[in-house]
Short mmCIF file of C-alpha atoms in Angstrom, two decimals:
data_model
loop_
_atom_site.label_atom_id
_atom_site.label_comp_id
_atom_site.label_asym_id
_atom_site.label_seq_id
_atom_site.Cartn_x
_atom_site.Cartn_y
_atom_site.Cartn_z
CA MET A 68 4.27 23.65 -17.98
CA THR A 69 1.88 21.35 -19.88
CA THR A 70 -0.58 19.60 -17.64
CA GLN A 71 1.39 16.09 -19.05
CA GLU A 72 4.38 16.97 -18.07
CA ALA A 73 3.01 18.40 -14.79
CA LEU A 74 1.30 15.14 -13.91
CA PHE A 75 3.91 13.16 -15.53
CA LYS A 76 6.41 13.85 -12.49
CA TYR A 77 3.64 14.85 -9.61
CA THR A 78 3.28 11.38 -10.18
CA LEU A 79 6.11 10.11 -10.41
CA ARG A 80 6.95 11.48 -6.89
CA ILE A 81 3.80 9.89 -5.85
CA GLY A 82 5.10 6.32 -6.55
CA ASP A 83 8.56 7.06 -5.85
CA ASN A 84 7.73 7.76 -2.27
CA ASP A 85 5.92 4.42 -2.43
CA LEU A 86 9.20 2.81 -4.13
CA ILE A 87 12.00 4.24 -1.77
CA LEU A 88 10.49 3.93 1.23
CA GLY A 89 8.78 -0.49 0.03
CA HIS A 90 12.00 -0.58 0.18
CA ARG A 91 13.90 0.65 2.97
CA LEU A 92 10.85 -0.83 4.63
CA ALA A 93 11.44 -4.40 3.28
CA GLU A 94 15.02 -3.98 4.28
CA TRP A 95 14.09 -5.18 8.16
CA CYS A 96 13.15 -8.37 6.54
CA SER A 97 14.21 -11.20 9.00
CA TYR A 98 16.00 -8.21 11.08
CA GLY A 99 12.03 -6.89 13.18
CA PRO A 100 12.53 -7.58 16.54
CA THR A 101 9.73 -9.51 16.83
CA LEU A 102 8.49 -11.37 14.23
CA GLU A 103 5.22 -10.36 13.92
CA GLU A 104 6.88 -7.09 13.77
CA ASP A 105 8.96 -8.55 11.40
CA LEU A 106 5.61 -9.39 9.00
CA ALA A 107 4.24 -5.94 9.88
CA LEU A 108 7.13 -3.93 8.34
CA THR A 109 7.65 -6.51 5.18
CA ASN A 110 3.52 -6.17 4.95
CA ILE A 111 3.18 -2.12 5.02
CA ALA A 112 6.57 -2.83 1.58
CA LEU A 113 4.08 -4.80 0.09
CA ASP A 114 1.53 -2.20 -0.03
CA LEU A 115 3.28 0.44 -0.59
CA THR A 116 5.31 -1.69 -3.57
CA GLY A 117 2.28 -2.59 -5.00
CA GLU A 118 1.11 0.81 -5.01
CA ALA A 119 4.55 2.06 -6.20
CA GLN A 120 3.80 -0.07 -8.74
CA ALA A 121 0.33 1.30 -9.81
CA LEU A 122 1.29 4.73 -10.03
CA LEU A 123 4.63 4.10 -11.56
CA GLN A 124 2.21 2.41 -14.76
CA TYR A 125 0.37 5.48 -14.48
CA ALA A 126 3.47 8.14 -14.95
CA ALA A 127 4.67 5.82 -18.27
CA GLU A 128 0.88 6.22 -20.13
CA VAL A 129 1.05 9.76 -19.11
CA GLU A 130 4.30 10.00 -20.20
CA GLY A 131 3.65 8.39 -23.79
CA LYS A 132 7.07 6.90 -24.23
CA GLY A 133 6.80 3.23 -25.08
CA ARG A 134 8.02 3.17 -20.76
CA SER A 135 6.93 0.54 -18.36
CA ALA A 136 6.91 0.82 -14.83
CA ASP A 137 9.37 -1.15 -14.91
CA ASP A 138 11.55 0.41 -17.39
CA LEU A 139 10.50 3.55 -14.67
CA ALA A 140 11.46 1.46 -11.34
CA TYR A 141 14.21 -0.19 -12.76
CA LYS A 142 16.75 1.77 -15.12
CA ARG A 143 16.05 6.27 -14.12
CA PRO A 144 19.07 7.62 -12.79
CA GLU A 145 19.25 8.92 -9.84
CA ARG A 146 18.41 12.41 -10.66
CA GLN A 147 15.07 11.85 -12.52
CA PHE A 148 13.89 10.15 -8.89
CA TYR A 149 11.71 12.67 -6.87
CA ASN A 150 10.70 11.29 -3.76
CA SER A 151 11.06 12.97 -0.80
CA ILE A 152 14.29 12.53 0.57
CA ILE A 153 12.86 11.30 4.13
CA THR A 154 12.05 8.22 2.52
CA GLU A 155 15.00 7.85 1.48
CA LEU A 156 17.35 8.01 4.69
CA PRO A 157 18.13 5.29 6.02
CA LYS A 158 16.79 2.16 8.47
CA GLY A 159 18.66 3.53 11.64
CA ASP A 160 16.60 1.57 15.10
CA PHE A 161 13.14 0.09 14.96
CA GLY A 162 12.13 3.48 16.79
CA TYR A 163 14.07 5.39 14.08
CA SER A 164 12.45 3.72 11.42
CA ILE A 165 8.74 3.80 12.97
CA VAL A 166 9.30 7.22 13.82
CA ARG A 167 9.99 8.25 10.18
CA GLN A 168 6.61 5.60 8.97
CA PHE A 169 4.83 7.41 11.10
CA LEU A 170 5.72 11.21 9.98
CA PHE A 171 4.86 9.60 6.59
CA ASP A 172 1.80 7.75 7.59
CA ALA A 173 0.45 10.96 9.00
CA TYR A 174 1.18 12.84 5.74
CA GLU A 175 0.29 10.14 2.68
CA LEU A 176 -3.16 9.06 4.55
CA PRO A 177 -4.38 12.84 4.03
CA PHE A 178 -2.57 13.11 0.92
CA PHE A 179 -4.11 9.87 -0.50
CA GLN A 180 -7.57 10.96 1.33
CA MET A 181 -7.99 14.22 -0.92
CA LEU A 182 -6.85 13.13 -3.68
CA THR A 183 -9.50 10.51 -4.37
CA LYS A 184 -11.15 13.84 -5.61
CA SER A 185 -9.21 13.87 -8.60
CA LYS A 186 -10.72 15.10 -11.42
CA ASP A 187 -7.92 12.35 -12.94
CA GLU A 188 -10.16 8.87 -12.65
CA THR A 189 -6.68 6.64 -12.15
CA LEU A 190 -5.01 8.70 -9.41
CA SER A 191 -8.65 8.89 -7.60
CA ALA A 192 -9.12 5.54 -8.44
CA ILE A 193 -5.62 3.97 -6.86
CA ALA A 194 -6.39 6.65 -4.52
CA HIS A 195 -9.27 5.15 -2.97
CA LYS A 196 -6.78 1.78 -2.71
CA ALA A 197 -4.54 3.03 -1.11
CA VAL A 198 -6.43 5.43 1.45
CA LYS A 199 -7.78 1.63 2.71
CA GLU A 200 -4.03 0.67 3.45
CA VAL A 201 -2.83 3.27 4.46
CA LYS A 202 -4.97 3.31 7.98
CA TYR A 203 -3.52 0.43 9.04
CA HIS A 204 0.05 1.94 9.07
CA LEU A 205 -1.12 5.05 10.33
CA ARG A 206 -2.20 3.19 13.11
CA HIS A 207 0.16 0.54 13.90
CA SER A 208 2.73 3.20 13.07
CA ALA A 209 1.19 5.35 16.17
CA ASN A 210 0.36 3.39 18.77
CA TRP A 211 4.38 2.28 18.27
CA VAL A 212 5.53 5.48 18.02
CA ILE A 213 3.17 6.06 21.25
CA ARG A 214 4.77 2.55 23.58
CA LEU A 215 7.84 3.79 22.95
CA GLY A 216 7.26 7.46 23.75
CA ASP A 217 5.30 6.67 26.58
CA GLY A 218 7.58 3.31 27.26
CA THR A 219 11.28 2.71 29.42
CA GLU A 220 13.62 5.89 29.47
CA GLU A 221 15.90 4.16 26.48
CA SER A 222 12.61 3.42 24.05
CA HIS A 223 11.61 7.77 25.18
CA ASN A 224 14.90 8.68 24.55
CA ARG A 225 15.85 7.69 21.24
CA VAL A 226 13.05 8.05 19.48
CA GLN A 227 12.63 11.33 21.03
CA LYS A 228 16.94 11.63 19.40
CA SER A 229 14.68 9.82 16.56
CA LEU A 230 11.45 12.76 15.71
CA ASN A 231 14.44 15.02 17.04
CA ASP A 232 16.64 14.00 13.70
CA LEU A 233 13.85 13.18 10.89
CA TRP A 234 12.57 16.97 11.03
CA GLU A 235 13.67 18.20 9.23
CA TYR A 236 13.33 15.79 6.58
CA THR A 237 9.62 16.40 6.69
CA GLY A 238 9.50 20.64 5.35
CA GLU A 239 9.81 18.92 1.81
CA LEU A 240 6.35 16.22 1.55
CA PHE A 241 4.29 19.79 1.75
CA GLU A 242 5.99 22.22 -0.25
CA MET A 243 4.14 23.11 -3.45
CA ASP A 244 6.00 24.42 -6.67
CA GLU A 245 4.40 25.26 -10.67
CA VAL A 246 4.05 20.94 -11.00
CA ASP A 247 1.70 20.65 -7.83
CA GLU A 248 0.12 24.29 -8.09
CA THR A 249 -0.20 23.39 -12.45
CA VAL A 250 -2.55 19.68 -10.64
CA LEU A 251 -4.37 21.66 -8.74
CA LYS A 252 -5.58 24.07 -10.80
CA GLU A 253 -7.22 21.24 -13.05
CA GLY A 254 -8.35 18.91 -10.01
CA ILE A 255 -6.17 16.59 -10.41
CA GLY A 256 -3.77 17.27 -7.65
CA VAL A 257 -4.18 18.23 -4.00
CA ASP A 258 -3.79 21.82 -1.88
CA LEU A 259 -0.35 20.05 0.22
CA THR A 260 -1.29 22.94 3.69
CA LEU A 261 -4.70 21.24 3.72
CA VAL A 262 -2.90 18.42 4.02
CA LYS A 263 0.22 20.30 6.68
CA ALA A 264 -3.07 20.96 8.83
CA GLU A 265 -4.32 17.35 8.49
CA TRP A 266 -0.61 16.44 9.58
CA ASP A 267 -0.26 18.72 12.84
CA GLU A 268 -3.42 17.28 13.74
CA THR A 269 -2.46 14.02 14.17
CA VAL A 270 1.31 14.25 15.38
CA ASN A 271 0.22 16.80 17.76
CA LYS A 272 -2.24 14.70 18.83
CA VAL A 273 0.37 11.46 19.07
CA LEU A 274 2.78 13.22 20.25
CA ALA A 275 1.55 15.12 23.59
CA GLU A 276 0.16 10.97 23.70
CA ALA A 277 3.84 9.82 23.52
CA THR A 278 5.04 12.10 25.77
CA LEU A 279 6.74 13.08 23.63
CA THR A 280 7.99 16.69 22.33
CA ARG A 281 7.49 18.65 19.25
CA PRO A 282 11.18 19.39 17.65
CA GLU A 283 10.76 22.67 16.47
CA ASP A 284 10.85 24.67 12.78
CA GLY A 285 14.01 25.40 11.79
CA TRP A 286 15.29 25.16 8.21
CA MET A 287 14.50 22.16 6.55
CA GLN A 288 15.69 19.93 3.57
CA THR A 289 15.21 20.49 0.29
CA GLY A 290 15.41 19.02 -3.46
CA ALA A 291 14.64 16.18 -3.92
CA LYS A 292 11.32 16.27 -4.88
CA ARG A 293 11.69 19.96 -6.86
CA GLU A 294 14.39 18.98 -8.51
CA GLY A 295 15.92 15.05 -8.07
CA ILE A 296 18.31 16.45 -6.11
CA HIS A 297 19.13 13.36 -3.35
CA SER A 298 20.63 12.54 -0.49
CA GLU A 299 23.56 9.69 -0.83
CA TYR A 300 21.25 7.21 0.30
CA LEU A 301 19.42 7.34 -2.67
CA GLY A 302 22.29 5.63 -4.48
CA TYR A 303 23.33 2.46 -2.62
CA ILE A 304 19.22 2.08 -3.29
CA LEU A 305 19.23 2.23 -6.50
CA THR A 306 22.41 0.45 -7.24
CA ASP A 307 20.84 -2.44 -4.67
CA MET A 308 17.55 -2.76 -6.44
CA GLN A 309 18.61 -2.05 -9.92
CA TYR A 310 21.71 -3.99 -10.41
CA LEU A 311 19.74 -7.37 -12.05
CA PRO A 312 17.53 -4.87 -14.72
CA ARG A 313 20.79 -2.99 -15.84
CA ALA A 314 23.11 -6.96 -14.86
CA TYR A 315 20.67 -8.55 -17.54
CA PRO A 316 18.44 -6.69 -19.34
CA ASP A 317 14.93 -7.75 -19.74
CA ALA A 318 15.95 -10.79 -17.95
CA GLN A 319 12.50 -12.85 -16.95
CA TRP A 320 11.26 -15.08 -14.11
CA MET B 1335 -24.32 -11.10 -19.63
CA ASN B 1336 -24.10 -12.98 -23.48
CA GLU B 1337 -23.84 -15.91 -23.82
CA LYS B 1338 -20.02 -15.79 -24.62
CA GLU B 1339 -20.13 -14.18 -21.53
CA THR B 1340 -20.66 -16.48 -18.81
CA LYS B 1341 -19.92 -19.11 -20.83
CA ILE B 1342 -16.29 -17.31 -19.63
CA TRP B 1343 -17.39 -17.00 -16.66
CA ASN B 1344 -18.44 -20.21 -15.29
CA ALA B 1345 -15.30 -21.59 -17.17
CA ILE B 1346 -12.88 -19.26 -14.59
CA LYS B 1347 -15.62 -18.46 -11.75
CA ASP B 1348 -14.72 -21.60 -8.78
CA ILE B 1349 -11.18 -20.99 -9.53
CA PRO B 1350 -9.82 -20.83 -5.98
CA ASP B 1351 -7.30 -18.63 -4.27
CA PRO B 1352 -4.45 -19.52 -3.95
CA GLU B 1353 -3.30 -18.70 -0.55
CA ILE B 1354 -6.90 -19.59 0.59
CA PRO B 1355 -8.34 -22.87 -1.38
CA VAL B 1356 -11.81 -22.98 0.50
CA ILE B 1357 -12.58 -19.25 -1.52
CA THR B 1358 -13.38 -19.59 -4.91
CA ILE B 1359 -12.00 -15.43 -7.02
CA GLU B 1360 -16.00 -15.50 -7.77
CA GLU B 1361 -17.29 -15.38 -4.07
CA LEU B 1362 -13.89 -13.85 -2.60
CA GLY B 1363 -14.68 -10.80 -5.09
CA VAL B 1364 -11.76 -10.32 -7.18
CA LEU B 1365 -13.63 -11.19 -10.74
CA ARG B 1366 -14.68 -8.81 -11.49
CA LYS B 1367 -16.08 -8.33 -14.84
CA VAL B 1368 -16.04 -10.30 -18.79
CA GLU B 1369 -16.73 -7.95 -21.00
CA GLU B 1370 -17.14 -8.93 -24.96
CA LYS B 1371 -15.65 -5.74 -26.99
CA PRO B 1372 -17.56 -5.41 -30.36
CA SER B 1373 -14.56 -6.53 -31.60
CA GLY B 1374 -15.07 -9.57 -30.91
CA GLU B 1375 -12.35 -10.10 -28.18
CA ILE B 1376 -13.05 -10.73 -24.40
CA ILE B 1377 -11.91 -9.37 -21.71
CA ILE B 1378 -11.87 -10.33 -18.01
CA TYR B 1379 -11.58 -7.78 -15.00
CA ILE B 1380 -10.77 -8.51 -11.52
CA THR B 1381 -9.56 -6.73 -8.37
CA PRO B 1382 -6.19 -6.94 -6.44
CA THR B 1383 -7.78 -7.34 -2.70
CA TYR B 1384 -4.81 -4.97 -2.13
CA SER B 1385 -2.33 -2.97 -3.85
CA GLY B 1386 0.88 -5.47 -3.14
CA CYS B 1387 -1.03 -8.98 -3.15
CA PRO B 1388 1.23 -10.80 -4.85
CA ALA B 1389 -1.65 -13.40 -5.89
CA MET B 1390 -2.80 -11.38 -8.78
CA LYS B 1391 0.05 -13.04 -11.20
CA ARG B 1392 -1.23 -16.15 -9.74
CA PHE B 1393 -4.51 -15.16 -10.68
CA GLU B 1394 -3.90 -14.27 -14.11
CA ASP B 1395 -1.74 -17.44 -14.56
CA ASP B 1396 -4.38 -19.71 -12.85
CA ILE B 1397 -7.21 -17.93 -15.21
CA THR B 1398 -5.09 -18.32 -18.53
CA GLN B 1399 -4.09 -21.87 -18.07
CA THR B 1400 -8.05 -22.71 -17.00
CA LEU B 1401 -9.31 -21.23 -20.04
CA LYS B 1402 -6.57 -22.95 -22.17
CA GLU B 1403 -7.51 -26.61 -20.96
CA LYS B 1404 -11.16 -25.61 -21.60
CA GLY B 1405 -10.30 -24.42 -25.16
CA LEU B 1406 -11.74 -20.70 -24.41
CA ASP B 1407 -8.46 -19.55 -24.25
CA GLU B 1408 -8.62 -17.20 -27.75
CA ASN B 1409 -9.31 -13.80 -28.11
CA VAL B 1410 -8.91 -12.96 -24.05
CA HIS B 1411 -7.82 -10.48 -21.53
CA ILE B 1412 -6.46 -9.88 -18.50
CA GLU B 1413 -7.11 -6.67 -17.75
CA THR B 1414 -6.91 -5.28 -13.04
CA VAL B 1415 -9.07 -2.68 -12.57
CA TYR B 1416 -8.33 -0.45 -8.96
CA ASP B 1417 -12.26 1.14 -9.72
CA PRO B 1418 -13.49 0.34 -7.53
CA ALA B 1419 -11.79 -0.86 -4.72
CA TRP B 1420 -11.90 -3.96 -3.25
CA THR B 1421 -13.61 -4.88 0.13
CA THR B 1422 -13.99 -7.30 1.68
CA ASP B 1423 -17.86 -5.76 2.30
CA TRP B 1424 -18.13 -8.13 -0.66
CA ILE B 1425 -16.82 -11.54 -0.13
CA THR B 1426 -20.82 -13.24 -0.27
CA ASP B 1427 -21.69 -14.83 2.70
CA GLU B 1428 -21.53 -18.28 1.95
CA ALA B 1429 -17.58 -17.37 1.91
CA LYS B 1430 -17.70 -16.40 4.73
CA LYS B 1431 -19.19 -19.65 6.29
CA LYS B 1432 -16.68 -21.25 4.67
CA LEU B 1433 -13.35 -18.89 5.76
CA GLU B 1434 -14.52 -19.92 9.65
CA LYS B 1435 -14.97 -23.60 8.78
CA TYR B 1436 -10.90 -23.23 7.53
CA GLY B 1437 -10.24 -21.80 11.02
CA ILE B 1438 -9.90 -18.51 9.35
CA ALA B 1439 -12.35 -15.50 11.48
CA PRO B 1440 -14.15 -13.64 8.52
CA PRO B 1441 -14.01 -8.93 8.53
CA ALA B 1442 -16.84 -9.09 11.29
CA GLN B 1443 -17.70 -5.14 10.20
CA LYS B 1444 -18.60 -3.11 7.39
CA SER B 1445 -15.58 -2.03 5.74
CA TYR B 1446 -12.88 -0.67 9.01
CA ASP B 1447 -14.19 2.64 9.74
CA LYS B 1448 -11.09 4.23 11.63
CA ALA B 1449 -12.24 8.05 12.69
CA ALA B 1450 -9.93 8.13 15.55
CA ILE B 1451 -6.83 6.42 14.54
CA LEU B 1452 -6.39 4.56 18.34
CA GLY B 1453 -10.36 3.48 18.30
CA LYS B 1454 -11.00 -0.21 19.31
CA GLU B 1455 -10.53 -2.89 17.92
CA PRO B 1456 -13.61 -4.76 15.92
CA THR B 1457 -14.84 -8.56 18.46
CA VAL B 1458 -13.99 -11.00 16.75
CA ARG B 1459 -14.85 -14.40 17.27
CA CYS B 1460 -12.84 -17.71 17.47
CA PRO B 1461 -13.15 -19.70 14.11
CA ARG B 1462 -12.57 -23.37 16.38
CA CYS B 1463 -15.03 -22.52 20.07
CA LYS B 1464 -16.57 -19.54 19.08
CA SER B 1465 -15.10 -18.01 22.25
CA THR B 1466 -15.12 -13.58 21.79
CA ASN B 1467 -12.67 -13.74 24.68
CA THR B 1468 -9.77 -13.02 22.08
CA GLU B 1469 -7.20 -10.57 21.63
CA LEU B 1470 -5.31 -8.88 18.93
CA ILE B 1471 -1.79 -9.92 18.12
CA SER B 1472 -0.33 -7.86 15.36
CA GLN B 1473 -2.50 -6.27 12.14
CA PHE B 1474 -0.47 -6.93 9.96
CA GLY B 1475 -0.97 -12.09 9.36
CA SER B 1476 0.89 -13.95 7.01
CA THR B 1477 -0.75 -12.40 4.49
CA ALA B 1478 -2.23 -8.96 3.59
CA CYS B 1479 -5.38 -8.74 4.38
CA LYS B 1480 -4.72 -11.16 8.14
CA ALA B 1481 -3.46 -9.68 11.06
CA LEU B 1482 -3.18 -12.31 13.82
CA TYR B 1483 -5.21 -12.66 16.49
CA LYS B 1484 -5.46 -14.88 20.17
CA CYS B 1485 -8.36 -16.45 21.61
CA ASN B 1486 -8.28 -16.19 25.53
CA ASP B 1487 -10.69 -19.36 26.05
CA CYS B 1488 -8.56 -22.52 24.25
CA LEU B 1489 -6.34 -20.71 23.92
CA GLU B 1490 -5.04 -20.99 20.06
CA PRO B 1491 -3.85 -18.60 17.88
CA PHE B 1492 -6.02 -17.44 14.32
CA GLU B 1493 -6.21 -15.42 11.41
CA TYR B 1494 -8.24 -12.70 10.93
CA PHE B 1495 -9.36 -11.49 7.53
CA LYS B 1496 -9.45 -8.08 8.68
CA CYS B 1497 -11.38 -5.37 7.19
CA LEU B 1498 -10.84 -2.96 4.07
#
């Protein structure tokens, strides 16, 4: 695997996580439990989509085949998306979306913090920008996990169940393969074992305050980030997201 | 900046922010640099406040339109840069005063420090009655760059330009 091939896939993975989770969060638009939360979730969706745009644009440049960020977002089939499965799972209830967001934010903040040190100037610049935004995301989701976990019996039980259900999807975020090893060796990528250590610390601290129990590590779902083998849910997102550009190619606003 | 660059800069610096029309793209810090390439091409560098800032397209359109009206649009291109990342520290003191007068509390501190996830919120002054007895309602407001606050003295809700 050449560095260019690895960098292309690496950038897609980061961008696809943001694009797909941004899309999932946007589904809360007009369905939020309160007006403020509706705005918060869609604001976070906007940040993620903006980060995805910058990353996919860069991926397209790295690939060098004349594709644009839009081509990558709207014209790739399912097997060519490399987001982790946790980002594509249906939004569930508010507690489920919040727990998923917290588990992801707690990963994404240290990831982007470490990526600011990348020798790749573009990835470093995007990461610098994203860190500022993701801090607010994590603060928001962590506060809600605590409020719901340490809330009523009903809210506690529901977020505990969400946490138990989501746990098997957290392992994939920290998996490292040839792509990661290649970019890490070049000083471009991030060592995910270091990200995992920070993630553990944040998760343990917040769960303790939320009176929630950290699930035992067991079988971890995998396949999407490495090879594009997804859950059934990604296809439905793409159908929704890609409909317009596929039905009306080259449509302009 | 050379003469040509200065001319372009001055032609566009007073374009207002589409969401907060009391401040300009220069005061906000979105307009970064105007550079003449050896080929004679002029590049205008702008940077987004937030990655997903929907105003970026509007900034570009407004700049293009303004240059066209002034007959300065020949061989000019706009590029978006992410480095260095935009920060509220770039908002000028003058602009901060304008923001407060407009009813938006300006950023209260240097860039947001978040060593602890659950750290304390900054003290924010109500732009109407100037009380500091205020309360955070939500970290996310009507645009990505603002949070929602409430004043406990005059009881008015207001927006706060959050630190980034």
